[in-house]
PDB file of C-alpha atoms in Angstrom:
ATOM      1  CA  MET A   1      -5.522  -3.620  19.514  1.00 71.00           C
ATOM      2  CA  GLU A   2      -2.599  -3.077  21.863  1.00 75.00           C
ATOM      3  CA  THR A   3      -2.505   0.658  22.914  1.00 79.00           C
ATOM      4  CA  SER A   4       0.854   0.936  24.813  1.00 91.00           C
ATOM      5  CA  TRP A   5       4.086   1.504  22.811  1.00 95.00           C
ATOM      6  CA  PRO A   6       5.964  -1.378  24.467  1.00 96.00           C
ATOM      7  CA  GLY A   7       3.189  -3.751  23.818  1.00 96.00           C
ATOM      8  CA  LEU A   8       2.454  -2.639  20.274  1.00 96.00           C
ATOM      9  CA  ARG A   9       6.173  -2.605  19.451  1.00 97.00           C
ATOM     10  CA  ALA A  10       6.576  -6.189  20.673  1.00 97.00           C
ATOM     11  CA  GLN A  11       3.377  -7.467  19.088  1.00 96.00           C
ATOM     12  CA  CYS A  12       4.061  -5.937  15.645  1.00 97.00           C
ATOM     13  CA  LEU A  13       7.832  -6.483  15.400  1.00 98.00           C
ATOM     14  CA  VAL A  14       9.023  -7.813  12.009  1.00 98.00           C
ATOM     15  CA  LEU A  15      12.699  -7.022  12.161  1.00 98.00           C
ATOM     16  CA  GLU A  16      15.037  -4.844  14.276  1.00 98.00           C
ATOM     17  CA  ASP A  17      18.756  -4.104  13.991  1.00 97.00           C
ATOM     18  CA  GLU A  18      20.971  -1.330  15.099  1.00 97.00           C
ATOM     19  CA  ALA A  19      19.688   0.964  12.309  1.00 98.00           C
ATOM     20  CA  ILE A  20      15.985   0.094  11.681  1.00 98.00           C
ATOM     21  CA  LEU A  21      12.733  -1.052  13.201  1.00 98.00           C
ATOM     22  CA  ALA A  22      10.210  -2.780  10.858  1.00 98.00           C
ATOM     23  CA  LEU A  23       6.712  -3.154  12.201  1.00 98.00           C
ATOM     24  CA  ASN A  24       3.505  -4.927  10.968  1.00 98.00           C
ATOM     25  CA  LYS A  25       1.140  -1.994  11.611  1.00 97.00           C
ATOM     26  CA  PRO A  26      -2.458  -2.672  12.497  1.00 95.00           C
ATOM     27  CA  ALA A  27      -5.058  -0.825  10.377  1.00 95.00           C
ATOM     28  CA  GLY A  28      -6.447   2.140  12.311  1.00 92.00           C
ATOM     29  CA  ILE A  29      -3.196   3.695  13.639  1.00 93.00           C
ATOM     30  CA  SER A  30      -1.212   6.437  12.022  1.00 94.00           C
ATOM     31  CA  VAL A  31       2.570   6.301  11.284  1.00 95.00           C
ATOM     32  CA  THR A  32       3.275  10.121  11.900  1.00 90.00           C
ATOM     33  CA  GLY A  33       2.032  13.635  11.385  1.00 79.00           C
ATOM     34  CA  GLU A  34      -1.706  13.120  11.767  1.00 70.00           C
ATOM     35  CA  ARG A  35      -3.445  15.975  13.415  1.00 68.00           C
ATOM     36  CA  HIS A  36      -5.604  15.179  16.464  1.00 64.00           C
ATOM     37  CA  ASP A  37      -4.348  11.600  16.269  1.00 76.00           C
ATOM     38  CA  THR A  38      -1.826   9.582  18.252  1.00 78.00           C
ATOM     39  CA  ASP A  39       0.773   8.019  15.909  1.00 91.00           C
ATOM     40  CA  LEU A  40       3.530   5.467  16.114  1.00 95.00           C
ATOM     41  CA  VAL A  41       6.379   8.004  16.124  1.00 95.00           C
ATOM     42  CA  GLU A  42       4.675  10.048  18.859  1.00 93.00           C
ATOM     43  CA  MET A  43       4.003   6.891  20.942  1.00 94.00           C
ATOM     44  CA  ALA A  44       7.615   5.926  20.758  1.00 96.00           C
ATOM     45  CA  ALA A  45       8.872   9.468  21.625  1.00 95.00           C
ATOM     46  CA  ALA A  46       6.663   9.410  24.720  1.00 94.00           C
ATOM     47  CA  GLN A  47       8.593   6.430  25.856  1.00 96.00           C
ATOM     48  CA  GLY A  48      11.986   8.020  25.108  1.00 97.00           C
ATOM     49  CA  GLU A  49      12.582   6.238  21.696  1.00 97.00           C
ATOM     50  CA  THR A  50      13.277   8.412  18.773  1.00 97.00           C
ATOM     51  CA  LEU A  51      12.318   6.974  15.353  1.00 98.00           C
ATOM     52  CA  TYR A  52      12.490   8.460  11.862  1.00 98.00           C
ATOM     53  CA  PRO A  53       9.768   7.295   9.452  1.00 97.00           C
ATOM     54  CA  VAL A  54      11.364   6.069   6.133  1.00 97.00           C
ATOM     55  CA  HIS A  55       7.879   6.112   4.382  1.00 95.00           C
ATOM     56  CA  ARG A  56       4.264   6.252   5.268  1.00 91.00           C
ATOM     57  CA  ILE A  57       1.233   4.175   4.734  1.00 95.00           C
ATOM     58  CA  ASP A  58      -2.253   5.337   5.359  1.00 93.00           C
ATOM     59  CA  LYS A  59      -3.868   5.054   8.703  1.00 93.00           C
ATOM     60  CA  VAL A  60      -6.484   2.733   7.230  1.00 94.00           C
ATOM     61  CA  THR A  61      -3.767   0.447   5.709  1.00 97.00           C
ATOM     62  CA  SER A  62      -2.266  -2.343   7.678  1.00 98.00           C
ATOM     63  CA  GLY A  63       1.223  -3.839   7.168  1.00 98.00           C
ATOM     64  CA  LEU A  64       4.869  -3.089   6.879  1.00 98.00           C
ATOM     65  CA  VAL A  65       6.167   0.220   8.171  1.00 98.00           C
ATOM     66  CA  LEU A  66       9.913   0.927   8.059  1.00 98.00           C
ATOM     67  CA  LEU A  67      11.383   3.278  10.793  1.00 98.00           C
ATOM     68  CA  ALA A  68      15.032   4.287  11.138  1.00 98.00           C
ATOM     69  CA  LYS A  69      16.680   4.394  14.464  1.00 98.00           C
ATOM     70  CA  GLN A  70      19.739   6.401  13.046  1.00 96.00           C
ATOM     71  CA  LEU A  71      19.833   9.356  10.719  1.00 97.00           C
ATOM     72  CA  PRO A  72      22.415   7.939   8.283  1.00 96.00           C
ATOM     73  CA  ALA A  73      20.282   4.907   7.720  1.00 97.00           C
ATOM     74  CA  HIS A  74      17.216   7.130   7.332  1.00 98.00           C
ATOM     75  CA  GLY A  75      18.946   8.980   4.455  1.00 97.00           C
ATOM     76  CA  VAL A  76      20.106   5.826   2.705  1.00 98.00           C
ATOM     77  CA  LEU A  77      16.560   4.378   2.873  1.00 98.00           C
ATOM     78  CA  THR A  78      14.459   7.448   2.108  1.00 97.00           C
ATOM     79  CA  ARG A  79      16.518   8.202  -1.096  1.00 97.00           C
ATOM     80  CA  GLN A  80      15.471   4.802  -2.385  1.00 97.00           C
ATOM     81  CA  PHE A  81      11.875   5.726  -2.113  1.00 95.00           C
ATOM     82  CA  THR A  82      12.418   9.075  -3.656  1.00 93.00           C
ATOM     83  CA  LYS A  83      14.234   7.497  -6.550  1.00 94.00           C
ATOM     84  CA  ARG A  84      11.643   4.642  -6.837  1.00 93.00           C
ATOM     85  CA  THR A  85      14.205   1.934  -6.454  1.00 95.00           C
ATOM     86  CA  ALA A  86      12.528   0.514  -3.295  1.00 96.00           C
ATOM     87  CA  GLU A  87      10.518  -2.543  -4.267  1.00 95.00           C
ATOM     88  CA  LYS A  88       7.043  -2.549  -2.757  1.00 96.00           C
ATOM     89  CA  ALA A  89       4.156  -4.978  -2.873  1.00 97.00           C
ATOM     90  CA  TYR A  90       0.677  -4.700  -1.420  1.00 98.00           C
ATOM     91  CA  LEU A  91      -2.325  -6.967  -1.015  1.00 98.00           C
ATOM     92  CA  ALA A  92      -5.978  -5.733  -1.519  1.00 98.00           C
ATOM     93  CA  VAL A  93      -9.492  -7.114  -1.520  1.00 97.00           C
ATOM     94  CA  THR A  94     -11.830  -5.490  -3.950  1.00 97.00           C
ATOM     95  CA  ALA A  95     -15.588  -5.491  -3.703  1.00 92.00           C
ATOM     96  CA  SER A  96     -15.886  -6.604  -7.347  1.00 95.00           C
ATOM     97  CA  THR A  97     -15.239  -9.215  -9.871  1.00 95.00           C
ATOM     98  CA  GLY A  98     -14.076  -9.256 -13.526  1.00 95.00           C
ATOM     99  CA  LEU A  99     -10.443  -8.159 -13.193  1.00 97.00           C
ATOM    100  CA  PRO A 100      -7.992  -9.983 -15.415  1.00 96.00           C
ATOM    101  CA  ASP A 101      -5.146 -12.285 -14.241  1.00 96.00           C
ATOM    102  CA  ARG A 102      -2.689  -9.464 -14.656  1.00 96.00           C
ATOM    103  CA  GLY A 103      -3.086  -5.752 -15.403  1.00 97.00           C
ATOM    104  CA  VAL A 104      -1.634  -2.285 -15.409  1.00 98.00           C
ATOM    105  CA  ILE A 105      -3.374   0.901 -14.230  1.00 98.00           C
ATOM    106  CA  GLU A 106      -1.684   3.854 -15.911  1.00 98.00           C
ATOM    107  CA  LEU A 107      -3.678   6.863 -14.763  1.00 98.00           C
ATOM    108  CA  PRO A 108      -2.238  10.249 -13.731  1.00 98.00           C
ATOM    109  CA  LEU A 109      -3.285  11.637 -10.306  1.00 97.00           C
ATOM    110  CA  SER A 110      -4.108  15.151  -9.274  1.00 96.00           C
ATOM    111  CA  VAL A 111      -5.414  16.843  -6.071  1.00 94.00           C
ATOM    112  CA  GLY A 112      -8.933  18.226  -6.277  1.00 85.00           C
ATOM    113  CA  ARG A 113     -11.188  20.055  -3.859  1.00 85.00           C
ATOM    114  CA  LYS A 114     -10.540  19.528  -0.106  1.00 85.00           C
ATOM    115  CA  ASN A 115      -7.145  18.090  -0.915  1.00 88.00           C
ATOM    116  CA  ARG A 116      -8.690  14.909  -2.303  1.00 92.00           C
ATOM    117  CA  VAL A 117      -6.637  12.750  -4.636  1.00 96.00           C
ATOM    118  CA  ARG A 118      -8.319  11.931  -7.949  1.00 97.00           C
ATOM    119  CA  ILE A 119      -7.572  10.840 -11.462  1.00 97.00           C
ATOM    120  CA  ALA A 120      -6.384  13.799 -13.476  1.00 97.00           C
ATOM    121  CA  ALA A 121      -9.053  13.209 -16.187  1.00 97.00           C
ATOM    122  CA  PRO A 122     -12.819  12.774 -16.425  1.00 97.00           C
ATOM    123  CA  ARG A 123     -13.993   9.329 -15.268  1.00 96.00           C
ATOM    124  CA  GLU A 124     -15.638   8.676 -18.618  1.00 97.00           C
ATOM    125  CA  SER A 125     -12.295   9.218 -20.497  1.00 98.00           C
ATOM    126  CA  ILE A 126     -10.681   6.128 -18.747  1.00 98.00           C
ATOM    127  CA  HIS A 127     -10.573   3.249 -21.184  1.00 97.00           C
ATOM    128  CA  ARG A 128      -9.167  -0.270 -21.104  1.00 97.00           C
ATOM    129  CA  ALA A 129      -6.701  -1.304 -23.833  1.00 95.00           C
ATOM    130  CA  GLY A 130      -6.098  -4.999 -23.424  1.00 95.00           C
ATOM    131  CA  ASP A 131      -5.267  -5.334 -19.666  1.00 96.00           C
ATOM    132  CA  THR A 132      -4.091  -1.749 -19.217  1.00 98.00           C
ATOM    133  CA  TRP A 133      -6.318   1.170 -18.058  1.00 98.00           C
ATOM    134  CA  ARG A 134      -5.293   4.616 -19.277  1.00 98.00           C
ATOM    135  CA  VAL A 135      -6.560   7.947 -20.576  1.00 98.00           C
ATOM    136  CA  ASP A 136      -5.451   9.792 -23.732  1.00 97.00           C
ATOM    137  CA  SER A 137      -3.225  12.711 -23.184  1.00 95.00           C
ATOM    138  CA  ARG A 138      -5.836  15.097 -24.685  1.00 96.00           C
ATOM    139  CA  ASP A 139      -8.210  14.114 -21.808  1.00 97.00           C
ATOM    140  CA  VAL A 140      -5.789  14.969 -19.055  1.00 97.00           C
ATOM    141  CA  LEU A 141      -6.996  17.933 -17.029  1.00 94.00           C
ATOM    142  CA  ALA A 142      -5.088  21.181 -17.085  1.00 91.00           C
ATOM    143  CA  GLY A 143      -3.007  21.886 -14.054  1.00 91.00           C
ATOM    144  CA  LYS A 144      -0.530  19.959 -11.901  1.00 93.00           C
ATOM    145  CA  ASN A 145      -0.823  16.200 -12.293  1.00 94.00           C
ATOM    146  CA  TYR A 146       1.417  13.267 -11.521  1.00 95.00           C
ATOM    147  CA  PRO A 147       2.037  10.235 -13.814  1.00 95.00           C
ATOM    148  CA  SER A 148       1.124   7.093 -11.765  1.00 97.00           C
ATOM    149  CA  VAL A 149       1.408   3.395 -12.513  1.00 97.00           C
ATOM    150  CA  THR A 150       0.172   0.387 -10.555  1.00 98.00           C
ATOM    151  CA  GLU A 151       0.677  -3.166 -11.655  1.00 97.00           C
ATOM    152  CA  PHE A 152      -1.419  -5.999 -10.221  1.00 97.00           C
ATOM    153  CA  ALA A 153      -2.005  -9.769 -10.370  1.00 97.00           C
ATOM    154  CA  THR A 154      -5.100 -11.620  -9.283  1.00 96.00           C
ATOM    155  CA  VAL A 155      -4.446 -14.019  -6.407  1.00 96.00           C
ATOM    156  CA  ALA A 156      -8.012 -15.339  -5.607  1.00 95.00           C
ATOM    157  CA  ARG A 157     -11.564 -14.831  -6.769  1.00 95.00           C
ATOM    158  CA  THR A 158     -14.953 -15.329  -5.162  1.00 94.00           C
ATOM    159  CA  ASP A 159     -18.494 -14.649  -6.462  1.00 93.00           C
ATOM    160  CA  SER A 160     -18.255 -11.110  -5.060  1.00 93.00           C
ATOM    161  CA  HIS A 161     -14.599 -10.299  -4.295  1.00 96.00           C
ATOM    162  CA  THR A 162     -11.151 -10.362  -5.813  1.00 97.00           C
ATOM    163  CA  VAL A 163      -7.827 -10.631  -3.940  1.00 97.00           C
ATOM    164  CA  LEU A 164      -4.964  -8.715  -5.649  1.00 97.00           C
ATOM    165  CA  ALA A 165      -1.222  -8.411  -5.233  1.00 97.00           C
ATOM    166  CA  LEU A 166      -0.122  -4.976  -6.362  1.00 98.00           C
ATOM    167  CA  ARG A 167       3.112  -3.251  -7.208  1.00 97.00           C
ATOM    168  CA  PRO A 168       2.972   0.565  -7.141  1.00 96.00           C
ATOM    169  CA  ILE A 169       5.610   1.575  -9.669  1.00 94.00           C
ATOM    170  CA  THR A 170       5.200   5.183  -8.590  1.00 92.00           C
ATOM    171  CA  GLY A 171       4.432   6.016  -4.914  1.00 89.00           C
ATOM    172  CA  ARG A 172       1.817   8.644  -4.956  1.00 93.00           C
ATOM    173  CA  ARG A 173      -0.481   9.438  -1.977  1.00 93.00           C
ATOM    174  CA  HIS A 174      -3.553   7.069  -2.032  1.00 96.00           C
ATOM    175  CA  GLN A 175      -2.395   5.770  -5.421  1.00 97.00           C
ATOM    176  CA  ILE A 176      -3.658   2.220  -5.168  1.00 98.00           C
ATOM    177  CA  ARG A 177      -6.890   3.214  -3.514  1.00 98.00           C
ATOM    178  CA  VAL A 178      -7.766   5.785  -6.218  1.00 98.00           C
ATOM    179  CA  HIS A 179      -6.555   3.705  -9.118  1.00 98.00           C
ATOM    180  CA  LEU A 180      -8.782   0.786  -8.132  1.00 98.00           C
ATOM    181  CA  ALA A 181     -11.823   2.823  -7.353  1.00 97.00           C
ATOM    182  CA  TRP A 182     -11.719   4.853 -10.478  1.00 98.00           C
ATOM    183  CA  ILE A 183     -11.585   1.738 -12.710  1.00 98.00           C
ATOM    184  CA  GLY A 184     -14.654   0.382 -10.907  1.00 97.00           C
ATOM    185  CA  HIS A 185     -12.956  -2.059  -8.465  1.00 97.00           C
ATOM    186  CA  PRO A 186     -12.870  -0.251  -5.058  1.00 97.00           C
ATOM    187  CA  ILE A 187     -11.009  -1.753  -2.035  1.00 97.00           C
ATOM    188  CA  VAL A 188     -13.478  -3.199   0.499  1.00 97.00           C
ATOM    189  CA  GLY A 189     -14.050  -0.770   3.381  1.00 96.00           C
ATOM    190  CA  ASP A 190     -12.119   2.152   1.885  1.00 96.00           C
ATOM    191  CA  PRO A 191     -13.487   5.330   3.544  1.00 95.00           C
ATOM    192  CA  LEU A 192     -12.417   7.523   0.602  1.00 94.00           C
ATOM    193  CA  PHE A 193     -15.212   5.824  -1.416  1.00 94.00           C
ATOM    194  CA  ASP A 194     -17.439   3.960   0.939  1.00 90.00           C
ATOM    195  CA  LYS A 195     -19.047   6.264   3.593  1.00 86.00           C
ATOM    196  CA  SER A 196     -21.351   3.565   4.986  1.00 86.00           C
ATOM    197  CA  GLY A 197     -19.055   2.527   7.903  1.00 83.00           C
ATOM    198  CA  ALA A 198     -20.183  -1.062   7.374  1.00 86.00           C
ATOM    199  CA  PHE A 199     -16.741  -2.564   7.503  1.00 92.00           C
ATOM    200  CA  GLU A 200     -14.387  -2.921  10.403  1.00 90.00           C
ATOM    201  CA  ARG A 201     -11.253  -2.046   8.322  1.00 95.00           C
ATOM    202  CA  THR A 202      -9.962  -1.212   4.963  1.00 97.00           C
ATOM    203  CA  HIS A 203      -8.643  -4.346   3.186  1.00 97.00           C
ATOM    204  CA  LEU A 204      -5.335  -2.921   1.961  1.00 98.00           C
ATOM    205  CA  HIS A 205      -2.073  -4.324   3.287  1.00 98.00           C
ATOM    206  CA  SER A 206       1.541  -3.301   2.905  1.00 98.00           C
ATOM    207  CA  TRP A 207       3.010  -6.730   2.345  1.00 98.00           C
ATOM    208  CA  ARG A 208       6.642  -6.650   1.151  1.00 97.00           C
ATOM    209  CA  LEU A 209       9.536  -4.165   1.031  1.00 97.00           C
ATOM    210  CA  THR A 210      13.039  -4.700  -0.498  1.00 97.00           C
ATOM    211  CA  LEU A 211      15.711  -2.084  -0.146  1.00 97.00           C
ATOM    212  CA  ASP A 212      19.475  -1.780  -0.239  1.00 98.00           C
ATOM    213  CA  ALA A 213      20.951  -1.717   3.282  1.00 97.00           C
ATOM    214  CA  PRO A 214      24.699  -1.477   3.243  1.00 96.00           C
ATOM    215  CA  TRP A 215      25.081  -2.225   6.916  1.00 96.00           C
ATOM    216  CA  ARG A 216      23.313  -5.588   6.573  1.00 96.00           C
ATOM    217  CA  PRO A 217      25.430  -8.758   6.022  1.00 93.00           C
ATOM    218  CA  ASN A 218      23.934  -9.327   2.534  1.00 95.00           C
ATOM    219  CA  GLY A 219      23.498  -5.629   1.789  1.00 96.00           C
ATOM    220  CA  LEU A 220      19.687  -5.958   1.647  1.00 97.00           C
ATOM    221  CA  LEU A 221      16.529  -5.479   3.690  1.00 97.00           C
ATOM    222  CA  GLU A 222      13.986  -7.963   2.495  1.00 97.00           C
ATOM    223  CA  LEU A 223      10.823  -7.568   4.652  1.00 98.00           C
ATOM    224  CA  GLU A 224       7.499  -9.343   4.600  1.00 97.00           C
ATOM    225  CA  ALA A 225       4.467  -8.940   6.851  1.00 97.00           C
ATOM    226  CA  GLU A 226       1.521 -11.371   6.729  1.00 97.00           C
ATOM    227  CA  PRO A 227      -1.880  -9.774   7.022  1.00 97.00           C
ATOM    228  CA  GLY A 228      -3.985 -10.683  10.002  1.00 95.00           C
ATOM    229  CA  ALA A 229      -6.991 -12.904   9.951  1.00 94.00           C
ATOM    230  CA  ASP A 230      -9.340  -9.892   9.615  1.00 95.00           C
ATOM    231  CA  PHE A 231      -7.873  -9.061   6.190  1.00 96.00           C
ATOM    232  CA  TRP A 232      -9.365 -12.381   4.759  1.00 96.00           C
ATOM    233  CA  ARG A 233     -12.803 -11.627   6.063  1.00 94.00           C
ATOM    234  CA  PRO A 234     -14.232  -8.627   4.088  1.00 93.00           C
ATOM    235  CA  GLY A 235     -17.502  -7.866   5.815  1.00 87.00           C
ATOM    236  CA  SER A 236     -19.758 -10.901   6.085  1.00 85.00           C
ATOM    237  CA  ALA A 237     -17.782 -12.716   3.356  1.00 89.00           C
ATOM    238  CA  THR A 238     -14.697 -14.914   3.764  1.00 91.00           C
ATOM    239  CA  ILE A 239     -11.883 -15.519   1.313  1.00 93.00           C
ATOM    240  CA  THR A 240     -11.630 -19.262   1.157  1.00 89.00           C
ATOM    241  CA  GLY A 241      -8.370 -21.111   1.133  1.00 87.00           C
ATOM    242  CA  ASP A 242      -5.304 -21.343   3.341  1.00 92.00           C
ATOM    243  CA  PRO A 243      -3.954 -17.841   3.743  1.00 92.00           C
ATOM    244  CA  ARG A 244      -0.360 -19.175   3.627  1.00 91.00           C
ATOM    245  CA  GLN A 245      -1.090 -20.884   0.304  1.00 93.00           C
ATOM    246  CA  LEU A 246      -2.648 -17.705  -1.026  1.00 93.00           C
ATOM    247  CA  LEU A 247       0.452 -15.737  -0.018  1.00 94.00           C
ATOM    248  CA  SER A 248       2.638 -18.304  -1.681  1.00 93.00           C
ATOM    249  CA  SER A 249       0.555 -17.930  -4.917  1.00 91.00           C
ATOM    250  CA  ALA A 250       0.821 -14.088  -4.587  1.00 93.00           C
ATOM    251  CA  SER A 251       4.608 -14.453  -4.310  1.00 92.00           C
ATOM    252  CA  GLU A 252       4.800 -16.519  -7.420  1.00 91.00           C
ATOM    253  CA  LEU A 253       2.585 -14.106  -9.303  1.00 90.00           C
ATOM    254  CA  MET A 254       4.639 -11.089  -8.312  1.00 86.00           C
ATOM    255  CA  THR A 255       7.721 -12.649  -9.798  1.00 80.00           C
ATOM    256  CA  GLY A 256       6.086 -13.105 -13.143  1.00 62.00           C
ATOM    257  CA  THR A 257       5.923 -10.724 -15.936  1.00 45.00           C
ATOM    258  CA  THR A 258       3.074  -8.205 -15.813  1.00 45.00           C
ATOM    259  CA  PRO A 259       1.910  -6.509 -19.030  1.00 44.00           C
ATOM    260  CA  THR A 260       4.011  -3.374 -19.517  1.00 43.00           C
ATOM    261  CA  ALA A 261       2.226  -0.030 -19.809  1.00 41.00           C
ATOM    262  CA  SER A 262       3.361   1.853 -22.831  1.00 36.00           C
TER     263      SER A 262
END
């Protein structure tokens, strides 16, 4: 992985204009604010470039990161994440089979010991109703919890893995990772749930972002970042098929109708 800011910036560039910089971040580097860890914002600052993160993705997650070069643009964009009007899509590879073609995970999150994100209910209370996973309100743990919804569509299957396209309707910390793991379909190489260190990366990728951008000619930012070849190789396995065809299938699936949680 490129370690200098000029090299990383050039290698990962998705889009740049007068107001924003969009990068396809490699897995293994932080966006900002990580203790004892060099991050993108810090690297840029060391080279005299001031950037304002519009959102964050986890260090272990690859893909789209949107950074503002101007404070007015930063305000316009961050408000859309706060109001949940920003459209987001992710790709993930799970170390499991048996997921439906489409589904909804409607499970509240809370923060447990050592600041760990968890489902705000006992694991055994999670049940599947059709293609929706949820818990009854009587089973939700007392204390602060956060309603959280993730929609997904299955893109490809192997004998041991499933490729998913996911849309986090809410944007909680670790939402996709915790939702999938707690319904029994953990993301390959996710260190939150796999401490073996057997995988080179976590197979979660920030794939698409769509936001209003009044300074753009069409008033929109429509961003897409393809995952690298390593994404399609979970451990010793390989997801067969042309990645571009798989992404095309994912795109079609994400425009379809996912069962609505109720």
